[in-house]
Coordinates of C-alpha atoms and ligand atoms in Angstrom, one line a residue:
M1242 CA -84.6 94.8 -83.2
T1243 CA -83.3 95.1 -86.8
T1244 CA -79.7 96.0 -87.4
P1245 CA -79.5 99.7 -88.3
R1246 CA -78.2 100.3 -91.9
V1247 CA -76.1 103.3 -92.8
L1248 CA -75.0 104.5 -96.2
I1249 CA -71.7 106.5 -96.4
A1250 CA -70.7 108.3 -99.6
G1251 CA -66.9 108.6 -100.0
A1252 CA -64.1 106.2 -99.4
S1253 CA -61.1 108.4 -98.5
I1254 CA -60.5 109.3 -94.8
A1255 CA -63.7 110.3 -93.1
G1256 CA -65.9 107.6 -94.8
P1257 CA -64.0 104.5 -93.9
A1258 CA -63.1 105.9 -90.4
T1259 CA -66.9 106.4 -89.7
A1260 CA -67.6 102.9 -91.0
F1261 CA -64.8 101.4 -88.8
W1262 CA -66.6 102.6 -85.6
L1263 CA -70.1 102.0 -86.8
T1264 CA -69.4 98.4 -87.6
R1265 CA -67.9 97.9 -84.2
A1266 CA -71.1 99.2 -82.7
G1267 CA -73.2 96.7 -84.7
F1268 CA -74.3 98.8 -87.6
E1269 CA -74.5 97.5 -91.2
V1270 CA -72.6 99.8 -93.4
T1271 CA -72.4 100.4 -97.1
I1272 CA -69.9 102.8 -98.6
V1273 CA -70.4 104.1 -102.1
E1274 CA -67.4 105.7 -103.8
Q1275 CA -67.6 107.4 -107.2
S1276 CA -64.1 106.4 -108.3
P1277 CA -63.8 102.9 -109.8
E1278 CA -61.2 102.0 -107.2
L1279 CA -59.7 103.4 -104.1
R1280 CA -58.1 106.8 -105.1
R1281 CA -54.4 107.0 -104.8
G1282 CA -52.3 110.2 -104.5
G1283 CA -52.3 113.3 -102.5
N1284 CA -49.7 115.0 -100.5
G1285 CA -48.9 114.1 -96.9
V1286 CA -51.6 114.6 -94.4
D1287 CA -50.8 115.2 -90.7
I1288 CA -51.9 113.0 -87.9
R1289 CA -51.5 114.7 -84.6
S1290 CA -53.2 115.6 -81.3
E1291 CA -56.7 113.9 -81.1
A1292 CA -56.2 112.2 -84.4
L1293 CA -53.3 110.2 -82.9
T1294 CA -55.7 109.1 -80.1
V1295 CA -58.3 108.0 -82.6
I1296 CA -55.8 106.1 -84.7
D1297 CA -54.5 104.5 -81.4
R1298 CA -58.0 103.5 -80.4
M1299 CA -58.5 101.9 -83.8
G1300 CA -55.4 99.8 -83.2
L1301 CA -53.7 101.3 -86.3
T1302 CA -50.8 103.2 -84.8
A1303 CA -48.1 100.7 -85.8
D1304 CA -49.5 100.5 -89.4
V1305 CA -49.5 104.3 -89.7
R1306 CA -46.0 104.5 -88.3
D1307 CA -44.8 101.9 -90.8
R1308 CA -46.1 103.9 -93.7
A1309 CA -45.2 107.4 -92.3
M1310 CA -43.3 109.7 -94.5
V1311 CA -39.9 111.0 -93.2
N1312 CA -40.4 114.7 -93.4
R1313 CA -37.7 116.5 -91.4
G1314 CA -39.2 119.9 -92.0
M1315 CA -39.4 122.9 -94.3
R1316 CA -36.5 124.7 -95.9
F1317 CA -36.9 128.0 -97.8
V1318 CA -34.6 128.9 -100.6
D1319 CA -34.0 132.0 -102.8
R1320 CA -33.8 132.4 -106.5
S1321 CA -30.2 131.2 -106.6
D1322 CA -31.2 128.0 -104.6
R1323 CA -29.4 129.3 -101.5
Q1324 CA -31.1 128.1 -98.3
R1325 CA -32.4 131.1 -96.3
V1326 CA -33.9 129.3 -93.3
R1327 CA -35.0 125.8 -92.3
F1328 CA -37.7 124.9 -89.9
P1329 CA -37.5 121.3 -88.5
T1330 CA -40.7 119.2 -88.0
A1331 CA -39.6 119.0 -84.3
E1332 CA -40.3 122.7 -83.9
V1333 CA -43.8 122.3 -85.5
E1334 CA -44.5 119.5 -83.0
N1335 CA -43.3 121.7 -80.2
M1336 CA -45.6 124.5 -81.4
V1337 CA -48.7 122.3 -81.6
G1338 CA -47.9 120.4 -78.5
S1339 CA -48.1 117.0 -80.2
E1340 CA -46.2 114.5 -82.1
D1341 CA -47.0 114.8 -85.8
I1342 CA -47.0 111.7 -88.1
E1343 CA -47.2 112.5 -91.7
I1344 CA -48.5 110.0 -94.2
T1345 CA -49.7 110.3 -97.7
R1346 CA -53.5 110.7 -98.1
G1347 CA -53.5 107.6 -100.3
D1348 CA -51.7 105.4 -97.8
L1349 CA -54.0 106.5 -95.0
A1350 CA -57.1 105.8 -97.1
Q1351 CA -55.6 102.4 -98.0
L1352 CA -55.0 101.5 -94.3
L1353 CA -58.5 102.5 -93.4
Y1354 CA -59.9 100.5 -96.3
A1355 CA -57.9 97.4 -95.2
A1356 CA -59.2 97.8 -91.6
T1357 CA -62.9 97.9 -92.8
E1358 CA -63.2 95.9 -96.1
S1359 CA -64.2 92.6 -94.4
D1360 CA -67.1 94.3 -92.4
V1361 CA -68.3 96.9 -94.8
E1362 CA -70.0 96.6 -98.2
Y1363 CA -68.0 98.8 -100.6
I1364 CA -69.5 99.8 -103.9
F1365 CA -67.0 101.5 -106.2
G1366 CA -67.7 103.4 -109.4
D1367 CA -71.2 104.5 -108.3
T1368 CA -72.8 107.5 -106.6
A1369 CA -76.1 108.3 -104.9
T1370 CA -78.2 110.4 -107.2
E1371 CA -81.4 111.0 -105.1
L1372 CA -82.2 110.9 -101.4
N1373 CA -85.8 110.9 -100.1
Q1374 CA -86.1 110.9 -96.4
D1375 CA -89.1 110.4 -94.2
D1376 CA -89.5 109.9 -90.4
A1377 CA -88.3 106.3 -90.5
G1378 CA -85.6 106.1 -93.1
V1379 CA -84.0 107.4 -96.3
D1380 CA -84.7 106.0 -99.8
V1381 CA -81.5 106.2 -101.9
T1382 CA -81.3 106.0 -105.7
F1383 CA -77.9 105.2 -107.2
A1384 CA -76.6 105.8 -110.7
R1385 CA -75.9 102.0 -111.2
T1386 CA -76.8 100.0 -108.1
P1387 CA -80.6 99.3 -107.5
G1388 CA -82.1 101.7 -105.0
R1389 CA -82.3 100.8 -101.3
R1390 CA -83.6 102.1 -98.0
F1391 CA -81.2 103.1 -95.1
D1392 CA -81.7 104.3 -91.6
A1393 CA -79.3 107.1 -92.0
V1394 CA -77.0 108.6 -94.7
V1395 CA -73.5 110.1 -94.1
G1396 CA -71.9 112.4 -96.7
A1397 CA -68.1 111.9 -96.5
D1398 CA -67.6 112.9 -100.1
G1399 CA -65.2 115.8 -99.7
I1400 CA -65.2 119.5 -100.4
H1401 CA -67.4 119.2 -103.5
S1402 CA -69.9 116.9 -101.7
K1403 CA -73.0 115.8 -103.7
I1404 CA -74.7 114.7 -100.5
R1405 CA -74.4 118.2 -99.2
R1406 CA -75.7 119.7 -102.5
A1407 CA -78.7 117.3 -102.5
T1408 CA -79.6 117.9 -98.9
F1409 CA -78.6 121.4 -98.1
G1410 CA -78.2 123.3 -101.4
P1411 CA -75.5 124.5 -103.7
E1412 CA -71.8 124.5 -102.9
E1413 CA -71.6 128.3 -103.3
D1414 CA -73.8 128.8 -100.2
F1415 CA -71.2 127.1 -98.0
R1416 CA -67.9 127.7 -99.7
V1417 CA -65.6 130.4 -98.2
F1418 CA -63.1 131.8 -100.6
K1419 CA -59.7 132.0 -99.0
Q1420 CA -57.9 133.8 -101.9
H1421 CA -55.5 130.9 -102.8
Y1422 CA -55.3 128.1 -105.3
Y1423 CA -53.0 125.1 -105.4
A1424 CA -51.9 122.4 -107.7
V1425 CA -50.2 119.1 -106.8
A1426 CA -48.4 116.7 -109.1
S1427 CA -45.7 114.0 -108.8
I1428 CA -42.2 114.9 -110.0
D1429 CA -39.0 113.0 -110.7
S1430 CA -36.4 115.5 -109.9
T1431 CA -33.2 116.0 -107.9
V1432 CA -34.2 119.6 -106.9
G1433 CA -34.4 120.2 -103.2
E1434 CA -33.0 118.0 -100.4
P1435 CA -34.2 114.5 -99.6
F1436 CA -36.6 114.2 -96.6
W1437 CA -37.2 118.0 -96.5
T1438 CA -39.9 120.1 -98.1
T1439 CA -38.1 122.8 -100.1
F1440 CA -40.1 126.1 -100.7
Y1441 CA -39.3 128.7 -103.2
N1442 CA -41.3 132.0 -102.8
E1443 CA -42.1 135.0 -104.8
P1444 CA -44.7 137.5 -103.6
G1445 CA -48.1 135.7 -103.5
R1446 CA -46.8 132.4 -104.9
S1447 CA -44.8 129.4 -103.8
V1448 CA -43.5 126.2 -105.1
A1449 CA -42.8 123.4 -102.7
L1450 CA -41.0 120.1 -103.4
Y1451 CA -40.8 117.0 -101.3
R1452 CA -38.9 113.8 -102.0
D1453 CA -37.3 111.0 -100.1
N1454 CA -34.5 109.0 -101.7
T1455 CA -36.6 106.2 -103.1
G1456 CA -38.5 107.5 -106.1
P1457 CA -40.5 110.4 -107.5
G1458 CA -41.5 113.2 -105.1
L1459 CA -44.3 115.7 -105.0
M1460 CA -44.5 119.3 -106.0
T1461 CA -47.1 121.8 -104.9
F1462 CA -47.8 125.2 -106.6
T1463 CA -49.8 127.7 -104.5
F1464 CA -50.8 131.2 -105.5
H1465 CA -52.8 134.1 -104.2
S1466 CA -55.8 135.3 -106.2
R1467 CA -57.8 138.3 -105.0
A1468 CA -60.9 137.2 -106.8
P1469 CA -62.3 133.7 -107.5
L1470 CA -61.1 132.2 -110.8
S1471 CA -63.7 130.7 -113.1
Y1472 CA -62.8 127.3 -114.6
D1473 CA -64.2 123.9 -115.4
Y1474 CA -63.2 121.5 -112.7
R1475 CA -63.1 118.7 -115.3
D1476 CA -60.8 120.5 -117.7
I1477 CA -57.4 119.6 -116.4
D1478 CA -55.6 121.4 -119.3
A1479 CA -57.4 124.6 -118.5
Q1480 CA -56.2 124.3 -114.9
R1481 CA -52.6 123.7 -116.0
R1482 CA -52.9 126.9 -118.0
L1483 CA -54.1 128.8 -114.9
V1484 CA -51.1 127.6 -113.0
R1485 CA -48.8 128.6 -115.8
A1486 CA -50.3 132.0 -116.0
A1487 CA -49.9 132.5 -112.2
F1488 CA -46.2 131.5 -112.4
A1489 CA -45.3 133.2 -115.7
D1490 CA -41.8 134.9 -115.4
S1491 CA -41.0 133.0 -112.2
G1492 CA -37.4 132.2 -111.5
W1493 CA -35.6 129.3 -109.7
H1494 CA -36.5 125.9 -111.3
V1495 CA -40.1 126.9 -111.9
P1496 CA -40.1 126.9 -115.7
A1497 CA -38.9 123.3 -115.7
L1498 CA -41.3 122.3 -112.9
L1499 CA -44.2 123.8 -114.9
D1500 CA -43.2 121.6 -117.9
A1501 CA -43.2 118.6 -115.5
A1502 CA -46.6 119.6 -114.3
D1503 CA -47.9 119.6 -117.9
A1504 CA -46.6 116.0 -118.3
A1505 CA -47.8 114.7 -114.9
G1506 CA -50.7 112.2 -115.0
D1507 CA -51.8 112.9 -111.5
F1508 CA -52.0 116.8 -111.7
Y1509 CA -54.6 118.0 -109.2
F1510 CA -55.9 121.5 -108.9
D1511 CA -58.3 123.2 -106.5
A1512 CA -59.0 126.3 -104.4
L1513 CA -57.7 126.4 -100.8
D1514 CA -61.3 127.1 -99.8
Q1515 CA -63.2 126.2 -96.7
I1516 CA -66.7 124.9 -96.1
S1517 CA -68.7 126.6 -93.4
M1518 CA -72.3 125.5 -92.6
P1519 CA -74.7 126.5 -89.9
S1520 CA -75.6 122.8 -89.3
W1521 CA -74.1 119.5 -90.5
S1522 CA -77.2 117.5 -90.5
A1523 CA -80.8 117.5 -91.7
G1524 CA -83.2 114.8 -90.6
R1525 CA -81.4 111.4 -91.1
T1526 CA -78.6 112.8 -93.2
A1527 CA -75.3 114.1 -91.8
L1528 CA -72.0 115.3 -93.2
V1529 CA -68.5 114.5 -91.9
G1530 CA -64.9 115.6 -92.8
D1531 CA -64.3 118.0 -95.7
A1532 CA -67.9 117.7 -96.9
A1533 CA -69.0 119.5 -93.7
Y1534 CA -66.1 121.6 -92.5
C1535 CA -63.2 121.5 -94.9
A1536 CA -60.5 123.7 -93.3
S1537 CA -58.3 123.6 -96.5
P1538 CA -55.0 121.9 -97.0
A1539 CA -53.4 125.2 -95.7
S1540 CA -54.7 124.4 -92.2
G1541 CA -52.8 121.1 -92.0
A1542 CA -55.9 119.8 -90.2
G1543 CA -57.9 117.9 -92.9
A1544 CA -57.1 114.4 -91.5
L1545 CA -57.4 115.5 -87.9
L1546 CA -60.9 116.9 -88.5
A1547 CA -62.0 113.9 -90.6
L1548 CA -60.7 111.3 -88.0
T1549 CA -62.2 113.0 -85.0
G1550 CA -65.4 113.8 -86.7
A1551 CA -65.8 110.2 -87.8
Y1552 CA -65.1 109.0 -84.3
R1553 CA -67.6 111.3 -82.7
L1554 CA -70.3 110.9 -85.3
A1555 CA -70.2 107.1 -85.1
G1556 CA -69.8 107.1 -81.3
E1557 CA -72.9 109.3 -80.9
L1558 CA -74.9 107.2 -83.4
S1559 CA -74.0 104.1 -81.3
R1560 CA -75.3 105.8 -78.1
H1561 CA -78.6 107.2 -79.4
D1562 CA -81.6 105.5 -81.0
S1563 CA -82.6 108.8 -82.7
P1564 CA -80.1 109.8 -85.5
Q1565 CA -81.2 113.4 -84.9
D1566 CA -80.1 113.3 -81.3
A1567 CA -76.8 111.7 -82.3
F1568 CA -76.1 114.3 -85.0
H1569 CA -76.8 117.1 -82.5
R1570 CA -74.4 115.7 -80.0
Y1571 CA -71.7 115.0 -82.7
E1572 CA -72.0 118.6 -83.8
N1573 CA -71.7 120.1 -80.3
A1574 CA -68.6 118.0 -79.6
Q1575 CA -66.9 118.7 -82.9
R1576 CA -67.6 122.4 -83.5
P1577 CA -64.9 123.9 -81.2
L1578 CA -62.1 121.9 -82.9
V1579 CA -63.4 122.9 -86.4
A1580 CA -63.6 126.6 -85.4
A1581 CA -60.0 126.5 -84.0
K1582 CA -58.6 124.8 -87.1
Q1583 CA -60.5 126.9 -89.7
A1584 CA -59.2 130.1 -88.0
H1585 CA -55.5 129.2 -88.5
L1586 CA -54.2 128.9 -92.0
F1587 CA -50.5 128.7 -92.6
T1588 CA -50.4 130.7 -95.9
Y1589 CA -48.6 133.6 -94.1
I1590 CA -45.7 131.1 -93.7
T1591 CA -45.9 129.3 -97.0
V1592 CA -47.1 132.1 -99.3
P1593 CA -46.2 135.5 -98.0
R1594 CA -47.8 138.2 -100.1
S1595 CA -44.8 140.6 -100.4
R1596 CA -41.0 140.6 -100.5
L1597 CA -41.1 142.2 -97.0
G1598 CA -43.4 139.3 -95.9
I1599 CA -41.0 136.7 -97.2
A1600 CA -38.1 138.4 -95.4
A1601 CA -40.1 138.7 -92.2
R1602 CA -41.1 135.0 -92.4
N1603 CA -37.5 134.0 -92.7
I1604 CA -36.4 136.1 -89.8
L1605 CA -39.3 134.8 -87.7
L1606 CA -38.6 131.1 -88.4
A1607 CA -34.9 131.6 -87.6
S1608 CA -35.7 133.4 -84.3
P1609 CA -36.6 131.8 -80.9
I1610 CA -40.2 133.0 -81.1
P1611 CA -41.7 129.8 -82.5
R1612 CA -40.0 127.8 -79.7
M1613 CA -41.5 130.3 -77.2
L1614 CA -45.0 129.7 -78.6
G1615 CA -44.6 126.0 -77.9
R1616 CA -47.2 123.8 -76.2
R1617 CA -50.2 126.1 -76.6
S1618 CA -52.5 123.5 -78.0
S1619 CA -55.7 123.6 -76.1
H1620 CA -57.4 120.5 -77.6
G1621 CA -55.9 117.5 -75.9
A1622 CA -56.9 113.8 -76.1
S1623 CA -59.2 114.4 -73.1
T1624 CA -61.9 116.2 -75.3
L1625 CA -62.7 112.8 -77.0
A1626 CA -65.4 110.8 -75.2
D1627 CA -64.6 107.2 -74.7
Y1628 CA -67.5 105.6 -76.6
Y1629 CA -66.0 102.1 -76.6
S1630 CA -64.7 101.1 -73.3
R1631 CA -63.5 97.6 -74.5
P1632 CA -60.3 97.4 -76.5
I1633 CA -61.3 97.0 -80.2
R1634 CA -58.4 94.7 -81.2
Ligands
FAD2601 C1 -57.3 112.7 -104.7 C2 -57.2 113.5 -103.4 C3 -56.0 114.2 -103.2 C4 -55.9 115.0 -102.0 N1 -54.7 115.6 -101.8 C5 -54.5 116.3 -100.7 C6 -53.3 116.9 -100.4 O1 -52.3 116.8 -101.2 N2 -53.1 117.6 -99.2 C7 -54.2 117.7 -98.4 O2 -54.0 118.3 -97.3 N3 -55.4 117.2 -98.6 C8 -55.6 116.5 -99.7 N4 -56.8 116.0 -100.0 C9 -57.9 116.2 -99.1 C10 -57.8 115.4 -97.8 O3 -57.9 114.0 -98.1 C11 -58.9 115.8 -96.9 O4 -58.7 117.2 -96.4 C12 -59.1 115.1 -95.5 O5 -58.3 114.0 -95.4 C13 -60.5 114.8 -95.3 O6 -60.9 113.7 -96.0 P1 -62.4 113.4 -96.4 O7 -62.5 111.9 -96.4 O8 -63.4 114.2 -95.7 O9 -62.5 113.9 -97.9 P2 -61.7 113.6 -99.2 O10 -60.3 113.1 -98.9 O11 -61.8 114.7 -100.2 O12 -62.5 112.3 -99.8 C14 -63.8 112.4 -100.4 C15 -64.0 111.0 -101.1 O13 -65.3 111.0 -101.6 C16 -65.3 110.6 -103.0 N5 -66.5 111.2 -103.7 C17 -66.6 112.5 -104.1 N6 -67.8 112.7 -104.6 C18 -68.5 111.5 -104.5 C19 -69.8 111.1 -104.8 N7 -70.7 111.9 -105.4 N8 -70.2 109.8 -104.5 C20 -69.3 108.9 -103.9 N9 -68.0 109.3 -103.6 C21 -67.7 110.6 -103.9 C22 -64.0 111.1 -103.5 O14 -63.6 110.3 -104.7 C23 -63.1 110.8 -102.3 O15 -62.6 109.4 -102.3 C24 -57.0 115.2 -101.1 C25 -58.2 114.5 -101.4 C26 -58.4 113.7 -102.5 C27 -59.7 113.0 -102.8

């Protein structure tokens, strides 16, 4: 029997995690990443609940803990920089019923890359331009690399997935507008408190700053918009102007932070949208992570969904000769978690829409109610099948 060959598009979280498990099951895996090198940057992503189990089964828990960010929680300040309320990470962990390890997206991607680079063929600076599938395989054309045939293709290429567009149709058909936009950039500033995320709110907009005590921190601007904004996703200056317009006349340190955002080389802007699809596969092509079911950064579940989806997709492929059967099983197993996470965005905490909402949020977080809601997580480690009974490392 020939070794099954799988092409994965995207080398962030979902792509390398899928490759990790596929190579352990004997697949030959190629990852194509459009960026010329592993992309750095990104805020912290949360690893908790089933994602902790997946990381543990990969043998990466110690590495993830070594690189974890120390984030003691959220603190909310007013225009005069007075702290109104703080909400420790321990309380979040109590609410979700799981430890929560926060790590920057870039560090997690780097760890997953290091765990796979010797077994996986990585092609950087390229992209699949055409997929032609038949009953026995998929012919893939690349922008630079000569074309090849694979047994299956996995799109792990994020919210703006090209694999999704090529196989299922335009992004607009699957994108769910959630009425918020956000921008992230690094910042060298002494505003805020080390190891805490400091939020400043005005109705329908928030600025959050995180820093430790070693170097530059990160700032995030989030704002509400009733209607979708029209902008060119390649035009970074136009995106900076959108953020400036949304935060015009803001108080606190916002004017200086907007200047810093103008100067930041890693400014990143996007909508807090979700992806919702009736099916995540067609023939021999499947989607995983944000490409299939982005829940938005406001869900705090991007890494959780990417890691569990990768684990399930690869596990089912290793158990079934037919990719279609495997994709069907993957989808059935992963859907409940996706539905639960897409239903819960935290914008009511981070970006209340009115002064009353801001005051109510502060009262809520200072009250015993969050502690009373503790341990209501319904998705424990037990929902993950044990595809690989032998220890991997
Ligand atoms: C630069 C960056 C910064 C981010 N910052 C944050 C953040 O601050 N907070 C947060 O919660 N989430 C952030 N995210 C999203 C977060 O990583 C995801 O929600 C989650 O981890 C799921 O990951 P994913 O692998 O499915 O998708 P993503 O992390 O979006 O990765 C998709 C990968 O596919 C690559 N790619 C895109 N198109 C193609 C193509 N045509 N061909 C080949 N490769 C392609 C991208 O370069 C990227 O490496 C960020 C993502 C990126 C790429």
